Amino acid sequence: MKGIFSCIDVLSYQEWTIERLKDQRDRDEQEKQEEIDNYKKDLKDLKEKVSLLQGDVSEKEALLLDLKEHASSLASAGLKKDSRLKTLEIALEQKKEECLKMDSQLKRAHEAASEQSRDE
Protein backbone atom coordinates (compact mmCIF):
# COMPACT_ATOMS: atom_id res chain seq x y z
CA MET A 1 0.00 0.00 0.00
CA LYS A 2 2.85 2.25 0.85
CA GLY A 3 4.13 1.93 -2.72
CA ILE A 4 0.75 2.96 -4.10
CA PHE A 5 0.70 6.08 -1.95
CA SER A 6 4.19 6.83 -3.03
CA CYS A 7 3.24 6.49 -6.70
CA ILE A 8 0.14 8.58 -6.10
CA ASP A 9 2.26 11.19 -4.30
CA VAL A 10 4.78 11.23 -7.15
CA LEU A 11 2.00 11.52 -9.73
CA SER A 12 0.32 14.27 -7.71
CA TYR A 13 3.62 16.11 -7.41
CA GLN A 14 4.22 15.73 -11.15
CA GLU A 15 0.72 17.02 -11.92
CA TRP A 16 1.31 19.95 -9.56
CA THR A 17 4.66 20.64 -11.25
CA ILE A 18 3.07 20.41 -14.69
CA GLU A 19 0.36 22.87 -13.61
CA ARG A 20 2.98 25.24 -12.21
CA LEU A 21 4.97 25.06 -15.45
CA LYS A 22 1.83 25.64 -17.52
CA ASP A 23 0.94 28.65 -15.35
CA GLN A 24 4.49 29.97 -15.70
CA ARG A 25 4.36 29.42 -19.48
CA ASP A 26 1.00 31.28 -19.64
CA ARG A 27 2.42 34.18 -17.60
CA ASP A 28 5.52 34.29 -19.82
CA GLU A 29 3.38 34.26 -22.95
CA GLN A 30 1.16 36.98 -21.51
CA GLU A 31 4.22 39.10 -20.64
CA LYS A 32 5.64 38.58 -24.12
CA GLN A 33 2.31 39.52 -25.69
CA GLU A 34 2.12 42.66 -23.53
CA GLU A 35 5.69 43.49 -24.54
CA ILE A 36 4.82 42.95 -28.21
CA ASP A 37 1.70 45.11 -27.81
CA ASN A 38 3.79 47.84 -26.15
CA TYR A 39 6.36 47.67 -28.95
CA LYS A 40 3.59 47.89 -31.54
CA LYS A 41 2.10 50.91 -29.76
CA ASP A 42 5.53 52.55 -29.48
CA LEU A 43 6.17 51.83 -33.16
CA LYS A 44 2.82 53.37 -34.12
CA ASP A 45 3.55 56.45 -31.98
CA LEU A 46 7.02 56.78 -33.51
CA LYS A 47 5.62 56.45 -37.03
CA GLU A 48 3.14 59.24 -36.26
CA LYS A 49 5.96 61.41 -34.90
CA VAL A 50 8.07 60.69 -37.98
CA SER A 51 5.14 61.62 -40.19
CA LEU A 52 4.64 64.90 -38.32
CA LEU A 53 8.36 65.64 -38.43
CA GLN A 54 8.47 64.90 -42.16
CA GLY A 55 5.64 67.40 -42.60
CA ASP A 56 7.61 69.93 -40.57
CA VAL A 57 10.71 69.24 -42.65
CA SER A 58 8.74 69.74 -45.86
CA GLU A 59 7.39 73.05 -44.57
CA LYS A 60 10.86 74.16 -43.48
CA GLU A 61 12.34 73.17 -46.83
CA ALA A 62 9.67 75.18 -48.64
CA LEU A 63 10.30 78.14 -46.33
CA LEU A 64 14.05 77.82 -46.87
CA LEU A 65 13.55 77.77 -50.62
CA ASP A 66 11.38 80.90 -50.39
CA LEU A 67 14.01 82.60 -48.23
CA LYS A 68 16.78 81.66 -50.67
CA GLU A 69 14.76 83.08 -53.55
CA HIS A 70 14.08 86.24 -51.55
CA ALA A 71 17.78 86.54 -50.63
CA SER A 72 18.72 86.09 -54.28
CA SER A 73 16.20 88.75 -55.28
CA LEU A 74 17.57 91.12 -52.62
CA ALA A 75 21.14 90.45 -53.75
CA SER A 76 20.16 91.12 -57.37
CA ALA A 77 18.38 94.33 -56.37
CA GLY A 78 21.44 95.33 -54.34
CA LEU A 79 23.73 94.75 -57.32
CA LYS A 80 21.44 96.81 -59.55
CA LYS A 81 21.47 99.64 -57.01
CA ASP A 82 25.26 99.42 -56.67
CA SER A 83 25.58 99.55 -60.45
CA ARG A 84 23.20 102.53 -60.66
CA LEU A 85 25.09 104.28 -57.84
CA LYS A 86 28.42 103.74 -59.63
CA THR A 87 26.92 105.11 -62.85
CA LEU A 88 25.62 108.16 -61.00
CA GLU A 89 28.99 108.69 -59.29
CA ILE A 90 30.75 108.57 -62.68
CA ALA A 91 28.19 111.00 -64.14
CA LEU A 92 28.67 113.33 -61.14
CA GLU A 93 32.44 113.32 -61.61
CA GLN A 94 31.98 114.12 -65.31
CA LYS A 95 29.64 117.00 -64.41
CA LYS A 96 32.15 118.29 -61.85
CA GLU A 97 34.87 118.22 -64.50
CA GLU A 98 32.56 120.05 -66.93
CA CYS A 99 31.75 122.64 -64.26
CA LEU A 100 35.46 123.18 -63.53
CA LYS A 101 36.16 123.62 -67.26
CA MET A 102 33.25 126.05 -67.61
CA ASP A 103 34.35 127.93 -64.49
CA SER A 104 37.86 128.13 -65.92
CA GLN A 105 36.49 129.34 -69.27
CA LEU A 106 34.29 131.89 -67.49
CA LYS A 107 37.26 133.24 -65.52
CA ARG A 108 39.30 133.52 -68.71
CA ALA A 109 36.41 135.27 -70.40
CA HIS A 110 36.12 137.72 -67.49
CA GLU A 111 39.85 138.33 -67.53
CA ALA A 112 39.76 138.88 -71.28
CA ALA A 113 36.82 141.25 -70.91
CA SER A 114 38.61 143.10 -68.12
CA GLU A 115 41.74 143.49 -70.20
CA GLN A 116 39.69 144.72 -73.13
CA SER A 117 37.91 147.28 -71.01
CA ARG A 118 41.22 148.47 -69.57
CA ASP A 119 42.69 148.72 -73.01
CA GLU A 120 39.86 150.85 -74.24
GROMACS .gro file of C-alpha atoms in nm:
model
  120
    1MET     CA    1   0.000   0.000   0.000
    2LYS     CA    2   0.285   0.225   0.085
    3GLY     CA    3   0.413   0.193  -0.272
    4ILE     CA    4   0.075   0.296  -0.410
    5PHE     CA    5   0.070   0.608  -0.195
    6SER     CA    6   0.419   0.683  -0.303
    7CYS     CA    7   0.324   0.649  -0.670
    8ILE     CA    8   0.014   0.858  -0.610
    9ASP     CA    9   0.226   1.119  -0.430
   10VAL     CA   10   0.478   1.123  -0.715
   11LEU     CA   11   0.200   1.152  -0.973
   12SER     CA   12   0.032   1.427  -0.771
   13TYR     CA   13   0.362   1.611  -0.741
   14GLN     CA   14   0.422   1.573  -1.115
   15GLU     CA   15   0.072   1.702  -1.192
   16TRP     CA   16   0.131   1.995  -0.956
   17THR     CA   17   0.466   2.064  -1.125
   18ILE     CA   18   0.307   2.041  -1.469
   19GLU     CA   19   0.036   2.287  -1.361
   20ARG     CA   20   0.298   2.524  -1.221
   21LEU     CA   21   0.497   2.506  -1.545
   22LYS     CA   22   0.183   2.564  -1.752
   23ASP     CA   23   0.094   2.865  -1.535
   24GLN     CA   24   0.449   2.997  -1.570
   25ARG     CA   25   0.436   2.942  -1.948
   26ASP     CA   26   0.100   3.128  -1.964
   27ARG     CA   27   0.242   3.418  -1.760
   28ASP     CA   28   0.552   3.429  -1.982
   29GLU     CA   29   0.338   3.426  -2.295
   30GLN     CA   30   0.116   3.698  -2.151
   31GLU     CA   31   0.422   3.910  -2.064
   32LYS     CA   32   0.564   3.858  -2.412
   33GLN     CA   33   0.231   3.952  -2.569
   34GLU     CA   34   0.212   4.266  -2.353
   35GLU     CA   35   0.569   4.349  -2.454
   36ILE     CA   36   0.482   4.295  -2.821
   37ASP     CA   37   0.170   4.511  -2.781
   38ASN     CA   38   0.379   4.784  -2.615
   39TYR     CA   39   0.636   4.767  -2.895
   40LYS     CA   40   0.359   4.789  -3.154
   41LYS     CA   41   0.210   5.091  -2.976
   42ASP     CA   42   0.553   5.255  -2.948
   43LEU     CA   43   0.617   5.183  -3.316
   44LYS     CA   44   0.282   5.337  -3.412
   45ASP     CA   45   0.355   5.645  -3.198
   46LEU     CA   46   0.702   5.678  -3.351
   47LYS     CA   47   0.562   5.645  -3.703
   48GLU     CA   48   0.314   5.924  -3.626
   49LYS     CA   49   0.596   6.141  -3.490
   50VAL     CA   50   0.807   6.069  -3.798
   51SER     CA   51   0.514   6.162  -4.019
   52LEU     CA   52   0.464   6.490  -3.832
   53LEU     CA   53   0.836   6.564  -3.843
   54GLN     CA   54   0.847   6.490  -4.216
   55GLY     CA   55   0.564   6.740  -4.260
   56ASP     CA   56   0.761   6.993  -4.057
   57VAL     CA   57   1.071   6.924  -4.265
   58SER     CA   58   0.874   6.974  -4.586
   59GLU     CA   59   0.739   7.305  -4.457
   60LYS     CA   60   1.086   7.416  -4.348
   61GLU     CA   61   1.234   7.317  -4.683
   62ALA     CA   62   0.967   7.518  -4.864
   63LEU     CA   63   1.030   7.814  -4.633
   64LEU     CA   64   1.405   7.782  -4.687
   65LEU     CA   65   1.355   7.777  -5.062
   66ASP     CA   66   1.138   8.090  -5.039
   67LEU     CA   67   1.401   8.260  -4.823
   68LYS     CA   68   1.678   8.166  -5.067
   69GLU     CA   69   1.476   8.308  -5.355
   70HIS     CA   70   1.408   8.624  -5.155
   71ALA     CA   71   1.778   8.654  -5.063
   72SER     CA   72   1.872   8.609  -5.428
   73SER     CA   73   1.620   8.875  -5.528
   74LEU     CA   74   1.757   9.112  -5.262
   75ALA     CA   75   2.114   9.045  -5.375
   76SER     CA   76   2.016   9.112  -5.737
   77ALA     CA   77   1.838   9.433  -5.637
   78GLY     CA   78   2.144   9.533  -5.434
   79LEU     CA   79   2.373   9.475  -5.732
   80LYS     CA   80   2.144   9.681  -5.955
   81LYS     CA   81   2.147   9.964  -5.701
   82ASP     CA   82   2.526   9.942  -5.667
   83SER     CA   83   2.558   9.955  -6.045
   84ARG     CA   84   2.320  10.253  -6.066
   85LEU     CA   85   2.509  10.428  -5.784
   86LYS     CA   86   2.842  10.374  -5.963
   87THR     CA   87   2.692  10.511  -6.285
   88LEU     CA   88   2.562  10.816  -6.100
   89GLU     CA   89   2.899  10.869  -5.929
   90ILE     CA   90   3.075  10.857  -6.268
   91ALA     CA   91   2.819  11.100  -6.414
   92LEU     CA   92   2.867  11.333  -6.114
   93GLU     CA   93   3.244  11.332  -6.161
   94GLN     CA   94   3.198  11.412  -6.531
   95LYS     CA   95   2.964  11.700  -6.441
   96LYS     CA   96   3.215  11.829  -6.185
   97GLU     CA   97   3.487  11.822  -6.450
   98GLU     CA   98   3.256  12.005  -6.693
   99CYS     CA   99   3.175  12.264  -6.426
  100LEU     CA  100   3.546  12.318  -6.353
  101LYS     CA  101   3.616  12.362  -6.726
  102MET     CA  102   3.325  12.605  -6.761
  103ASP     CA  103   3.435  12.793  -6.449
  104SER     CA  104   3.786  12.813  -6.592
  105GLN     CA  105   3.649  12.934  -6.927
  106LEU     CA  106   3.429  13.189  -6.749
  107LYS     CA  107   3.726  13.324  -6.552
  108ARG     CA  108   3.930  13.352  -6.871
  109ALA     CA  109   3.641  13.527  -7.040
  110HIS     CA  110   3.612  13.772  -6.749
  111GLU     CA  111   3.985  13.833  -6.753
  112ALA     CA  112   3.976  13.888  -7.128
  113ALA     CA  113   3.682  14.125  -7.091
  114SER     CA  114   3.861  14.310  -6.812
  115GLU     CA  115   4.174  14.349  -7.020
  116GLN     CA  116   3.969  14.472  -7.313
  117SER     CA  117   3.791  14.728  -7.101
  118ARG     CA  118   4.122  14.847  -6.957
  119ASP     CA  119   4.269  14.872  -7.301
  120GLU     CA  120   3.986  15.085  -7.424
   0.00000   0.00000   0.00000
